[in-house]
Amino acid sequence: MKKVRIALLGLGNVGRGVCMILNSNKEEIMKRSGYEVEIAKILVRDKNKPRGVKVPDEIVTTNFNEIIEDDSIKIVIEVMGGIDPAREYMLKCMDAGKHIVTANKMLLATDGDALFEKADSKGLMFKYEASVAGGIPIINGIDESLTANKIKELYGIINGTTNYILTKMESEGLGFDEALKEAQDMGYAEADPTSDIEGYDAQYKLAILSSLAFGTKIVVDNVYREGITKIKPIDMEYAKEFKMVIKLLAIVKEKDDKLELRVHPTMIPKKHPLANVYDSFNAVFVKGNAVGDLMFYGRGAGDLPTGSAVVSDVISILRSNVDLENCNPVVKNNLWDRKIGSIRDVESKFYIRATVLDEPGVLGEITAILGKHNVSLRSVIQKGEENEKGQVTIVLVTHTVTQAQIFDAFHKISELKSVNNIDNIIRIEDFKN
Ligand code: NAP
Ligand code: HSE
């Protein structure tokens, strides 16, 4: 049996999962890859931290040079996260002829080019299955198994933390902070959970997925983003009343030769398959012109699911006939130029919750402004008693309009004296267009 020595940069949630899988599935990995995989070094910041996995003390180091200078290490797994020093370390590893496996969507979506170019120029393999949707083989699915298709639309629940929070708020009535704490304890959340709850993590992942699905280069700034921090139990109650649920959806659609790219909370019909994706599960719903509708589903975060994607990438390198000593050039994908549409032109139905004075004429003022912006209402709901300030909550649901119409109209509406606050605006996706 041939032996290959690898190194890990990081031994947190994902690194732990990788070590556990390499231990527990050693035999299967040997049979499938033709190699015995040996972890030669693991880079961490703090050698004394408990790791939740058994690894020999002598392979754990805080000195990156021990990895770069060891020519017997052929593959490096980057699971430390962040931009620097992860970028610098991966570039240095490639300069030293080491193949790379990474789970770092933030870096790929913001400065992936430098890494891909380095891998190309050095003839090295650079794999990143774990960067999107944890254990779901979506990168390979799109980049290998769906390449015969023109992909027209893709909808994803691609952040486990926010899906976990929304599930717990909806089904168990948990508060936002409590649900986030649970997601952190389970190892789903990023080191800085703002990345999850404000939608940045899903924004990075959508940039990566859309680049592959549409054969182009999408950068993170091409993707419109909103997080879930404004979602309140009352929004969930209204969604339930409309036979809908609220999910943080990542959406890319090709419309009028332009790509619409966006991440935002969305009300979707309870009967749609994506509505039934709960907890830390992720799902990606793809429409291909040949394959039709397809849904990928599985655990989107956590040590073992993510470790599964990372170790499979290692095996894929070992099985790829890449000469581990003398690297062969990596074949480059052809890219198309695609136009990116403005978020202002994106059409949707909208749910709007506002706090207004409970007085005659208030709805009239609001509907007059909506009329001026050509916004047609489907329903207006006012429930419950006024508060001590004489205010009530109203909910409006529109017919299909552009984001520009809604945002311009509600900018004006928010200036009315009778309107205390526009509390939330959520898009409704009925998958009918
Ligand atoms: P984590 O638990 O915070 O672990 C990060 C590890 O990297 C720690 O072991 C840390 O060392 C080490 N590290 C960080 N900066 C370092 C530095 N400058 N020098 C040396 N070591 C350093 O993170 P994670 O959840 O495993 O995530 C790792 C990566 O996978 C991120 O890119 C993340 O976005 C991605 N990812 C995570 C998941 C998930 O479910 N968690 C899923 C998919 C992708 P110490 O332990 O000594 O501090
Ligand atoms: N923080 C990420 C999530 C990890 O919650 O989905 C998986 O990429």
Short mmCIF file of C-alpha atoms and ligand atoms in Angstrom, two decimals:
data_model
loop_
_atom_site.label_atom_id
_atom_site.label_comp_id
_atom_site.label_asym_id
_atom_site.label_seq_id
_atom_site.Cartn_x
_atom_site.Cartn_y
_atom_site.Cartn_z
CA MET A 1 0.00 0.00 0.00
CA LYS A 2 1.33 3.43 -0.98
CA LYS A 3 1.41 6.04 1.76
CA VAL A 4 0.62 9.76 1.45
CA ARG A 5 1.43 12.31 4.11
CA ILE A 6 -0.95 15.23 4.56
CA ALA A 7 -1.22 18.24 6.88
CA LEU A 8 -4.10 20.19 8.38
CA LEU A 9 -4.17 23.92 8.93
CA GLY A 10 -6.67 24.11 11.81
CA LEU A 11 -8.14 21.63 14.28
CA GLY A 12 -11.47 23.21 15.16
CA ASN A 13 -14.92 21.84 14.28
CA VAL A 14 -14.07 20.80 10.73
CA GLY A 15 -10.50 19.71 11.47
CA ARG A 16 -11.84 17.47 14.23
CA GLY A 17 -14.33 15.90 11.80
CA VAL A 18 -11.56 15.28 9.27
CA CYS A 19 -9.38 13.51 11.87
CA MET A 20 -12.32 11.42 13.09
CA ILE A 21 -13.18 10.27 9.56
CA LEU A 22 -9.55 9.51 8.66
CA ASN A 23 -9.41 7.32 11.80
CA SER A 24 -12.78 5.61 11.63
CA ASN A 25 -12.90 5.02 7.85
CA LYS A 26 -9.21 4.23 7.37
CA GLU A 27 -9.81 0.94 5.60
CA GLU A 28 -12.46 2.27 3.19
CA ILE A 29 -10.27 5.27 2.39
CA MET A 30 -7.30 2.98 1.66
CA LYS A 31 -9.37 0.76 -0.63
CA ARG A 32 -10.95 3.68 -2.47
CA SER A 33 -7.87 5.85 -2.86
CA GLY A 34 -5.14 3.23 -3.07
CA TYR A 35 -3.27 5.14 -0.34
CA GLU A 36 -2.80 4.96 3.38
CA VAL A 37 -3.37 8.54 4.48
CA GLU A 38 -1.13 9.70 7.31
CA ILE A 39 -1.61 13.04 9.10
CA ALA A 40 1.93 14.35 9.38
CA LYS A 41 1.25 17.77 10.97
CA ILE A 42 -1.63 19.87 12.28
CA LEU A 43 -1.28 23.61 12.67
CA VAL A 44 -3.15 25.33 15.52
CA ARG A 45 -2.85 28.55 17.51
CA ASP A 46 -2.98 26.99 20.96
CA LYS A 47 -1.42 23.56 21.51
CA ASN A 48 -3.03 23.20 24.95
CA LYS A 49 -6.67 23.52 23.89
CA PRO A 50 -8.83 20.39 24.32
CA ARG A 51 -9.65 19.09 20.82
CA GLY A 52 -12.40 16.49 21.25
CA VAL A 53 -10.42 14.09 19.09
CA LYS A 54 -7.37 11.94 19.70
CA VAL A 55 -4.27 13.03 17.77
CA PRO A 56 -0.62 12.40 18.75
CA ASP A 57 0.79 15.44 20.60
CA GLU A 58 3.94 15.48 18.49
CA ILE A 59 2.10 16.21 15.21
CA VAL A 60 0.32 19.30 16.60
CA THR A 61 2.33 22.46 15.99
CA THR A 62 2.06 26.23 16.06
CA ASN A 63 4.87 26.61 13.52
CA PHE A 64 3.68 26.76 9.90
CA ASN A 65 7.26 26.33 8.63
CA GLU A 66 7.23 22.72 9.83
CA ILE A 67 4.59 22.06 7.16
CA ILE A 68 5.99 24.13 4.33
CA GLU A 69 9.49 22.77 4.76
CA ASP A 70 8.42 19.13 4.86
CA ASP A 71 8.62 17.87 1.25
CA SER A 72 7.03 14.57 2.22
CA ILE A 73 3.69 16.39 2.82
CA LYS A 74 1.80 16.28 -0.49
CA ILE A 75 -1.68 17.57 0.40
CA VAL A 76 -2.63 20.39 2.77
CA ILE A 77 -6.15 20.79 4.14
CA GLU A 78 -6.97 24.38 5.09
CA VAL A 79 -9.70 24.42 7.75
CA MET A 80 -8.62 27.43 9.77
CA GLY A 81 -10.94 29.94 8.05
CA GLY A 82 -10.63 33.71 7.51
CA ILE A 83 -8.68 35.57 4.86
CA ASP A 84 -5.16 35.91 6.23
CA PRO A 85 -3.06 34.00 7.06
CA ALA A 86 -5.15 31.27 5.32
CA ARG A 87 -4.50 32.84 1.88
CA GLU A 88 -0.80 33.35 2.52
CA TYR A 89 -0.41 29.79 3.84
CA MET A 90 -2.25 28.18 0.92
CA LEU A 91 -0.21 30.19 -1.62
CA LYS A 92 3.00 29.18 0.12
CA CYS A 93 1.92 25.53 0.23
CA MET A 94 1.23 25.61 -3.51
CA ASP A 95 4.59 27.27 -4.15
CA ALA A 96 6.05 24.30 -2.33
CA GLY A 97 4.14 21.91 -4.67
CA LYS A 98 1.40 20.80 -2.26
CA HIS A 99 -2.17 20.14 -3.42
CA ILE A 100 -4.90 21.98 -1.50
CA VAL A 101 -8.28 21.10 -0.04
CA THR A 102 -10.15 23.97 1.60
CA ALA A 103 -13.52 24.70 3.22
CA ASN A 104 -12.95 28.46 3.17
CA LYS A 105 -15.88 30.03 1.29
CA MET A 106 -15.10 33.51 2.60
CA LEU A 107 -11.68 33.49 0.98
CA LEU A 108 -12.85 31.77 -2.23
CA ALA A 109 -15.68 34.26 -2.74
CA THR A 110 -13.59 37.34 -2.03
CA ASP A 111 -10.18 36.46 -3.48
CA GLY A 112 -10.43 32.99 -5.01
CA ASP A 113 -8.68 34.05 -8.23
CA ALA A 114 -5.24 34.32 -6.70
CA LEU A 115 -5.58 30.76 -5.39
CA PHE A 116 -7.01 29.24 -8.59
CA GLU A 117 -4.34 30.95 -10.67
CA LYS A 118 -1.58 29.69 -8.41
CA ALA A 119 -2.97 26.13 -8.61
CA ASP A 120 -3.18 26.41 -12.42
CA SER A 121 0.30 27.79 -12.78
CA LYS A 122 1.77 25.09 -10.58
CA GLY A 123 -0.31 22.25 -12.03
CA LEU A 124 -1.81 21.49 -8.64
CA MET A 125 -5.24 20.33 -7.60
CA PHE A 126 -7.34 22.77 -5.60
CA LYS A 127 -10.55 21.31 -4.18
CA TYR A 128 -13.29 23.05 -2.20
CA GLU A 129 -16.37 20.81 -1.93
CA ALA A 130 -16.83 21.64 1.78
CA SER A 131 -17.01 25.37 1.10
CA VAL A 132 -20.72 25.20 0.17
CA ALA A 133 -23.48 23.28 1.96
CA GLY A 134 -21.26 21.17 4.25
CA GLY A 135 -21.69 17.49 3.45
CA ILE A 136 -23.83 17.94 0.31
CA PRO A 137 -21.82 17.18 -2.85
CA ILE A 138 -23.10 20.30 -4.56
CA ILE A 139 -19.82 21.61 -5.98
CA ASN A 140 -19.13 18.32 -7.76
CA GLY A 141 -22.83 17.99 -8.55
CA ILE A 142 -22.84 21.26 -10.48
CA ASP A 143 -19.27 21.23 -11.78
CA GLU A 144 -19.27 17.59 -12.91
CA SER A 145 -22.68 15.97 -13.04
CA LEU A 146 -24.77 18.87 -14.41
CA THR A 147 -22.40 20.30 -17.01
CA ALA A 148 -24.64 19.06 -19.85
CA ASN A 149 -27.32 21.55 -18.73
CA LYS A 150 -28.05 25.20 -19.08
CA ILE A 151 -28.97 26.08 -15.52
CA LYS A 152 -31.73 28.65 -15.38
CA GLU A 153 -32.46 28.98 -11.68
CA LEU A 154 -31.00 27.87 -8.38
CA TYR A 155 -32.52 28.32 -4.92
CA GLY A 156 -30.58 27.31 -1.85
CA ILE A 157 -30.84 27.06 1.89
CA ILE A 158 -27.08 27.16 2.27
CA ASN A 159 -26.51 28.38 5.79
CA GLY A 160 -27.04 25.81 8.53
CA THR A 161 -26.90 28.28 11.43
CA THR A 162 -29.72 30.51 10.19
CA ASN A 163 -31.84 27.53 9.16
CA TYR A 164 -31.34 26.12 12.65
CA ILE A 165 -32.32 29.44 14.25
CA LEU A 166 -35.42 29.91 12.07
CA THR A 167 -36.47 26.29 12.71
CA LYS A 168 -36.12 26.65 16.49
CA MET A 169 -37.95 30.00 16.53
CA GLU A 170 -40.77 28.57 14.42
CA SER A 171 -41.22 25.12 15.94
CA GLU A 172 -40.16 25.57 19.57
CA GLY A 173 -40.75 29.29 20.07
CA LEU A 174 -37.09 29.79 21.07
CA GLY A 175 -35.73 33.34 21.18
CA PHE A 176 -33.19 34.39 18.54
CA ASP A 177 -30.22 34.57 20.94
CA GLU A 178 -31.00 31.23 22.54
CA ALA A 179 -31.26 29.50 19.16
CA LEU A 180 -28.00 31.11 17.99
CA LYS A 181 -26.22 29.92 21.13
CA GLU A 182 -27.40 26.35 20.43
CA ALA A 183 -26.14 26.59 16.82
CA GLN A 184 -22.77 27.79 18.13
CA ASP A 185 -22.59 24.94 20.66
CA MET A 186 -23.28 22.44 17.87
CA GLY A 187 -20.31 23.81 15.87
CA TYR A 188 -22.45 25.15 13.00
CA ALA A 189 -21.72 28.86 13.35
CA GLU A 190 -18.71 30.75 12.02
CA ALA A 191 -16.11 32.06 14.46
CA ASP A 192 -17.93 35.40 14.10
CA PRO A 193 -21.63 34.45 13.83
CA THR A 194 -22.43 37.83 12.25
CA SER A 195 -21.32 36.15 9.05
CA ASP A 196 -24.18 33.66 9.40
CA ILE A 197 -27.00 35.80 10.77
CA GLU A 198 -26.38 38.78 8.50
CA GLY A 199 -26.27 36.55 5.41
CA TYR A 200 -22.58 37.02 4.49
CA ASP A 201 -21.83 33.29 4.68
CA ALA A 202 -24.70 32.50 2.29
CA GLN A 203 -23.57 35.40 0.07
CA TYR A 204 -20.07 33.86 -0.25
CA LYS A 205 -21.55 30.45 -0.98
CA LEU A 206 -23.96 31.80 -3.61
CA ALA A 207 -21.05 33.56 -5.35
CA ILE A 208 -19.18 30.23 -5.54
CA LEU A 209 -22.21 28.21 -6.68
CA SER A 210 -23.34 30.72 -9.30
CA SER A 211 -19.84 30.98 -10.73
CA LEU A 212 -19.93 27.23 -11.35
CA ALA A 213 -23.59 27.01 -12.39
CA PHE A 214 -23.31 29.85 -14.91
CA GLY A 215 -19.70 29.30 -16.03
CA THR A 216 -18.69 32.80 -15.07
CA LYS A 217 -16.99 34.77 -12.37
CA ILE A 218 -19.33 36.06 -9.70
CA VAL A 219 -17.77 38.12 -6.96
CA VAL A 220 -19.32 38.60 -3.59
CA ASP A 221 -20.35 42.20 -4.34
CA ASN A 222 -22.53 40.96 -7.22
CA VAL A 223 -24.81 39.28 -4.66
CA TYR A 224 -27.45 41.37 -2.85
CA ARG A 225 -27.66 40.40 0.83
CA GLU A 226 -29.99 40.69 3.81
CA GLY A 227 -29.77 38.66 7.04
CA ILE A 228 -32.40 37.26 9.41
CA THR A 229 -31.99 39.56 12.40
CA LYS A 230 -35.24 41.47 11.73
CA ILE A 231 -37.40 38.33 11.70
CA LYS A 232 -39.73 38.29 14.70
CA PRO A 233 -42.15 35.60 15.94
CA ILE A 234 -45.03 37.74 14.64
CA ASP A 235 -43.65 37.40 11.06
CA MET A 236 -43.58 33.64 11.52
CA GLU A 237 -47.18 33.67 12.74
CA TYR A 238 -48.30 35.61 9.66
CA ALA A 239 -46.32 33.25 7.41
CA LYS A 240 -48.12 30.32 9.04
CA GLU A 241 -51.46 32.03 8.43
CA PHE A 242 -50.54 32.38 4.73
CA LYS A 243 -49.53 28.64 4.64
CA MET A 244 -45.92 29.71 4.23
CA VAL A 245 -42.61 29.50 6.11
CA ILE A 246 -39.69 31.92 6.28
CA LYS A 247 -36.30 30.70 5.05
CA LEU A 248 -33.03 32.50 4.33
CA LEU A 249 -32.89 31.77 0.59
CA ALA A 250 -29.96 32.23 -1.76
CA ILE A 251 -31.33 32.75 -5.25
CA VAL A 252 -29.79 33.05 -8.69
CA LYS A 253 -31.98 33.32 -11.78
CA GLU A 254 -31.21 34.15 -15.36
CA LYS A 255 -33.73 36.72 -16.56
CA ASP A 256 -33.56 38.83 -19.73
CA ASP A 257 -29.93 37.80 -20.28
CA LYS A 258 -28.96 39.02 -16.84
CA LEU A 259 -28.28 37.20 -13.60
CA GLU A 260 -30.28 38.08 -10.49
CA LEU A 261 -28.22 37.19 -7.41
CA ARG A 262 -29.62 37.62 -3.93
CA VAL A 263 -29.68 36.32 -0.38
CA HIS A 264 -32.58 37.34 1.85
CA PRO A 265 -35.32 36.01 4.13
CA THR A 266 -38.13 34.74 1.94
CA MET A 267 -41.65 33.47 2.55
CA ILE A 268 -42.15 30.27 0.60
CA PRO A 269 -45.20 27.98 0.34
CA LYS A 270 -45.28 25.30 3.02
CA LYS A 271 -45.78 22.68 0.33
CA HIS A 272 -42.53 23.48 -1.53
CA PRO A 273 -39.72 20.95 -0.82
CA LEU A 274 -37.43 23.75 0.44
CA ALA A 275 -40.00 24.66 3.13
CA ASN A 276 -39.48 21.27 4.73
CA VAL A 277 -35.72 21.65 5.18
CA TYR A 278 -35.20 22.05 8.92
CA ASP A 279 -32.46 22.43 11.56
CA SER A 280 -28.92 22.59 10.20
CA PHE A 281 -29.98 20.82 7.02
CA ASN A 282 -29.24 22.57 3.74
CA ALA A 283 -30.81 22.07 0.34
CA VAL A 284 -30.13 23.35 -3.13
CA PHE A 285 -32.93 23.32 -5.69
CA VAL A 286 -31.67 23.54 -9.27
CA LYS A 287 -33.58 23.87 -12.56
CA GLY A 288 -31.58 22.55 -15.51
CA ASN A 289 -32.92 22.70 -19.07
CA ALA A 290 -32.21 19.00 -19.60
CA VAL A 291 -32.44 17.43 -16.16
CA GLY A 292 -35.48 19.44 -14.99
CA ASP A 293 -35.96 20.08 -11.27
CA LEU A 294 -33.39 18.63 -8.90
CA MET A 295 -32.90 18.98 -5.16
CA PHE A 296 -29.74 18.25 -3.20
CA TYR A 297 -30.37 17.79 0.52
CA GLY A 298 -28.22 17.05 3.57
CA ARG A 299 -26.37 18.38 6.59
CA GLY A 300 -24.97 21.80 5.75
CA ALA A 301 -22.68 22.21 8.74
CA GLY A 302 -20.99 20.36 11.60
CA ASP A 303 -17.80 18.40 12.08
CA LEU A 304 -18.57 15.04 10.42
CA PRO A 305 -20.75 16.25 7.50
CA THR A 306 -18.18 18.89 6.57
CA GLY A 307 -15.32 16.49 7.26
CA SER A 308 -16.99 14.07 4.84
CA ALA A 309 -16.69 16.62 2.01
CA VAL A 310 -13.09 17.49 2.92
CA VAL A 311 -11.87 13.87 3.10
CA SER A 312 -13.69 13.03 -0.15
CA ASP A 313 -11.74 15.85 -1.81
CA VAL A 314 -8.51 14.32 -0.53
CA ILE A 315 -9.53 10.93 -1.94
CA SER A 316 -10.50 12.59 -5.21
CA ILE A 317 -6.97 14.04 -5.49
CA LEU A 318 -5.46 10.63 -4.77
CA ARG A 319 -7.70 8.95 -7.36
CA SER A 320 -7.23 11.60 -10.04
CA ASN A 321 -4.04 10.17 -11.48
CA VAL A 322 -2.31 13.40 -10.57
CA ASP A 323 1.32 12.51 -10.21
CA LEU A 324 1.97 13.47 -6.59
CA GLU A 325 5.65 14.03 -7.34
CA ASN A 326 5.49 15.78 -10.72
CA CYS A 327 2.28 17.74 -11.00
CA ASN A 328 0.23 17.82 -14.18
CA PRO A 329 -1.46 21.01 -15.30
CA VAL A 330 -5.03 21.52 -14.14
CA VAL A 331 -7.55 21.94 -16.99
CA LYS A 332 -9.13 25.39 -16.86
CA ASN A 333 -12.87 25.88 -17.28
CA ASN A 334 -14.05 28.16 -20.08
CA LEU A 335 -15.81 31.21 -18.75
CA TRP A 336 -18.57 33.37 -20.19
CA ASP A 337 -19.18 37.01 -19.50
CA ARG A 338 -22.58 37.40 -17.88
CA LYS A 339 -24.39 40.63 -17.10
CA ILE A 340 -25.51 41.14 -13.53
CA GLY A 341 -28.96 42.68 -13.04
CA SER A 342 -29.67 45.43 -10.53
CA ILE A 343 -31.48 44.41 -7.37
CA ARG A 344 -33.88 47.32 -8.00
CA ASP A 345 -35.24 45.51 -11.06
CA VAL A 346 -35.89 42.21 -9.27
CA GLU A 347 -39.61 41.40 -9.19
CA SER A 348 -41.37 39.77 -6.28
CA LYS A 349 -44.44 39.84 -4.12
CA PHE A 350 -43.78 41.51 -0.76
CA TYR A 351 -44.96 41.20 2.84
CA ILE A 352 -44.65 44.44 4.81
CA ARG A 353 -45.21 44.81 8.56
CA ALA A 354 -45.50 48.32 9.95
CA THR A 355 -46.45 50.10 13.15
CA VAL A 356 -48.90 52.95 12.52
CA LEU A 357 -51.29 55.20 14.42
CA ASP A 358 -54.74 53.65 14.75
CA GLU A 359 -56.56 56.68 13.29
CA PRO A 360 -58.93 57.35 10.41
CA GLY A 361 -57.21 58.11 7.08
CA VAL A 362 -53.89 56.41 7.83
CA LEU A 363 -54.44 53.52 5.45
CA GLY A 364 -55.66 56.04 2.87
CA GLU A 365 -52.38 57.97 3.07
CA ILE A 366 -50.38 54.77 2.71
CA THR A 367 -52.37 53.39 -0.20
CA ALA A 368 -52.19 56.77 -1.98
CA ILE A 369 -48.37 56.59 -1.95
CA LEU A 370 -48.44 52.94 -3.03
CA GLY A 371 -50.77 53.91 -5.90
CA LYS A 372 -48.35 56.63 -7.04
CA HIS A 373 -45.63 53.97 -7.25
CA ASN A 374 -47.94 51.60 -9.08
CA VAL A 375 -47.88 49.08 -6.25
CA SER A 376 -50.99 46.95 -6.17
CA LEU A 377 -52.06 45.40 -2.85
CA ARG A 378 -53.33 41.86 -2.46
CA SER A 379 -54.31 42.16 1.19
CA VAL A 380 -54.21 44.46 4.21
CA ILE A 381 -54.45 42.97 7.70
CA GLN A 382 -54.90 44.81 10.99
CA LYS A 383 -55.28 42.71 14.11
CA GLY A 384 -55.13 43.22 17.84
CA GLU A 385 -55.59 46.22 20.07
CA GLU A 386 -53.73 49.52 19.86
CA ASN A 387 -50.82 49.93 22.29
CA GLU A 388 -50.51 52.64 24.96
CA LYS A 389 -49.25 55.06 22.26
CA GLY A 390 -52.34 54.44 20.12
CA GLN A 391 -50.37 52.42 17.57
CA VAL A 392 -51.23 49.13 15.85
CA THR A 393 -49.45 46.66 13.65
CA ILE A 394 -50.59 46.41 10.04
CA VAL A 395 -49.50 43.86 7.47
CA LEU A 396 -49.67 44.51 3.73
CA VAL A 397 -49.15 41.92 1.00
CA THR A 398 -48.50 43.16 -2.53
CA HIS A 399 -48.92 41.71 -5.99
CA THR A 400 -45.73 41.32 -8.05
CA VAL A 401 -43.71 44.56 -8.17
CA THR A 402 -40.06 45.53 -8.49
CA GLN A 403 -37.85 46.11 -5.51
CA ALA A 404 -37.43 49.73 -6.70
CA GLN A 405 -41.21 50.33 -6.49
CA ILE A 406 -41.41 48.89 -2.98
CA PHE A 407 -38.36 50.57 -1.54
CA ASP A 408 -39.14 53.95 -3.07
CA ALA A 409 -42.77 53.79 -1.90
CA PHE A 410 -41.91 52.72 1.64
CA HIS A 411 -39.20 55.33 1.89
CA LYS A 412 -41.95 57.91 1.36
CA ILE A 413 -44.41 56.06 3.61
CA SER A 414 -41.88 55.97 6.47
CA GLU A 415 -41.87 59.79 6.39
CA LEU A 416 -45.60 60.00 7.17
CA LYS A 417 -46.35 61.34 10.68
CA SER A 418 -48.88 58.54 11.22
CA VAL A 419 -46.29 55.84 10.47
CA ASN A 420 -44.15 54.97 13.46
CA ASN A 421 -41.97 52.33 11.81
CA ILE A 422 -41.65 50.00 8.82
CA ASP A 423 -40.78 46.95 10.93
CA ASN A 424 -40.03 44.39 8.26
CA ILE A 425 -40.19 43.83 4.51
CA ILE A 426 -39.97 40.20 3.36
CA ARG A 427 -40.10 38.90 -0.19
CA ILE A 428 -42.59 36.18 -1.08
CA GLU A 429 -41.47 33.52 -3.57
CA ASP A 430 -44.26 31.34 -4.90
CA PHE A 431 -42.08 29.65 -7.59
CA LYS A 432 -44.75 30.43 -10.16
CA ASN A 433 -42.76 32.57 -12.63
P1 NAP B 1 -12.97 26.75 14.08
O1 NAP B 1 -13.71 25.77 14.89
O2 NAP B 1 -12.92 28.17 14.53
O3 NAP B 1 -11.45 26.20 13.91
C1 NAP B 1 -10.44 26.94 13.33
C2 NAP B 1 -9.13 26.25 13.61
O4 NAP B 1 -8.09 26.94 12.93
C3 NAP B 1 -8.73 26.21 15.09
O5 NAP B 1 -8.16 24.96 15.39
C4 NAP B 1 -7.69 27.31 15.21
O6 NAP B 1 -6.69 27.03 16.17
C5 NAP B 1 -7.05 27.27 13.84
N1 NAP B 1 -6.52 28.58 13.47
C6 NAP B 1 -7.23 29.69 13.18
N2 NAP B 1 -6.38 30.70 12.89
C7 NAP B 1 -5.14 30.20 12.98
C8 NAP B 1 -3.84 30.75 12.81
N3 NAP B 1 -3.67 32.03 12.48
N4 NAP B 1 -2.77 29.95 12.98
C9 NAP B 1 -2.94 28.65 13.34
N5 NAP B 1 -4.15 28.07 13.51
C10 NAP B 1 -5.23 28.84 13.34
O7 NAP B 1 -13.54 26.79 12.58
P2 NAP B 1 -14.37 25.66 11.83
O8 NAP B 1 -15.79 25.75 12.22
O9 NAP B 1 -13.68 24.37 11.94
O10 NAP B 1 -14.28 26.21 10.33
C11 NAP B 1 -13.08 26.12 9.60
C12 NAP B 1 -13.33 26.51 8.16
O11 NAP B 1 -14.31 25.64 7.59
C13 NAP B 1 -13.87 27.92 7.96
O12 NAP B 1 -13.40 28.41 6.72
C14 NAP B 1 -15.37 27.69 7.87
O13 NAP B 1 -16.03 28.71 7.17
C15 NAP B 1 -15.40 26.41 7.10
N6 NAP B 1 -16.59 25.59 7.27
C16 NAP B 1 -17.07 25.35 8.52
C17 NAP B 1 -18.17 24.50 8.67
C18 NAP B 1 -18.74 24.18 10.02
O14 NAP B 1 -19.76 23.48 10.09
N7 NAP B 1 -18.15 24.62 11.11
C19 NAP B 1 -18.78 23.96 7.54
C20 NAP B 1 -18.26 24.24 6.27
C21 NAP B 1 -17.17 25.06 6.14
P3 NAP B 1 -7.02 27.02 17.75
O15 NAP B 1 -8.03 25.93 17.92
O16 NAP B 1 -5.74 26.70 18.42
O17 NAP B 1 -7.59 28.36 18.06
N1 HSE B 2 -21.51 28.59 9.41
C1 HSE B 2 -21.83 27.78 8.29
C2 HSE B 2 -23.30 27.43 8.34
C3 HSE B 2 -21.00 26.53 8.30
O1 HSE B 2 -23.93 27.65 9.36
O2 HSE B 2 -23.82 26.98 7.33
C4 HSE B 2 -21.18 25.70 7.04
O3 HSE B 2 -20.63 26.34 5.95
#
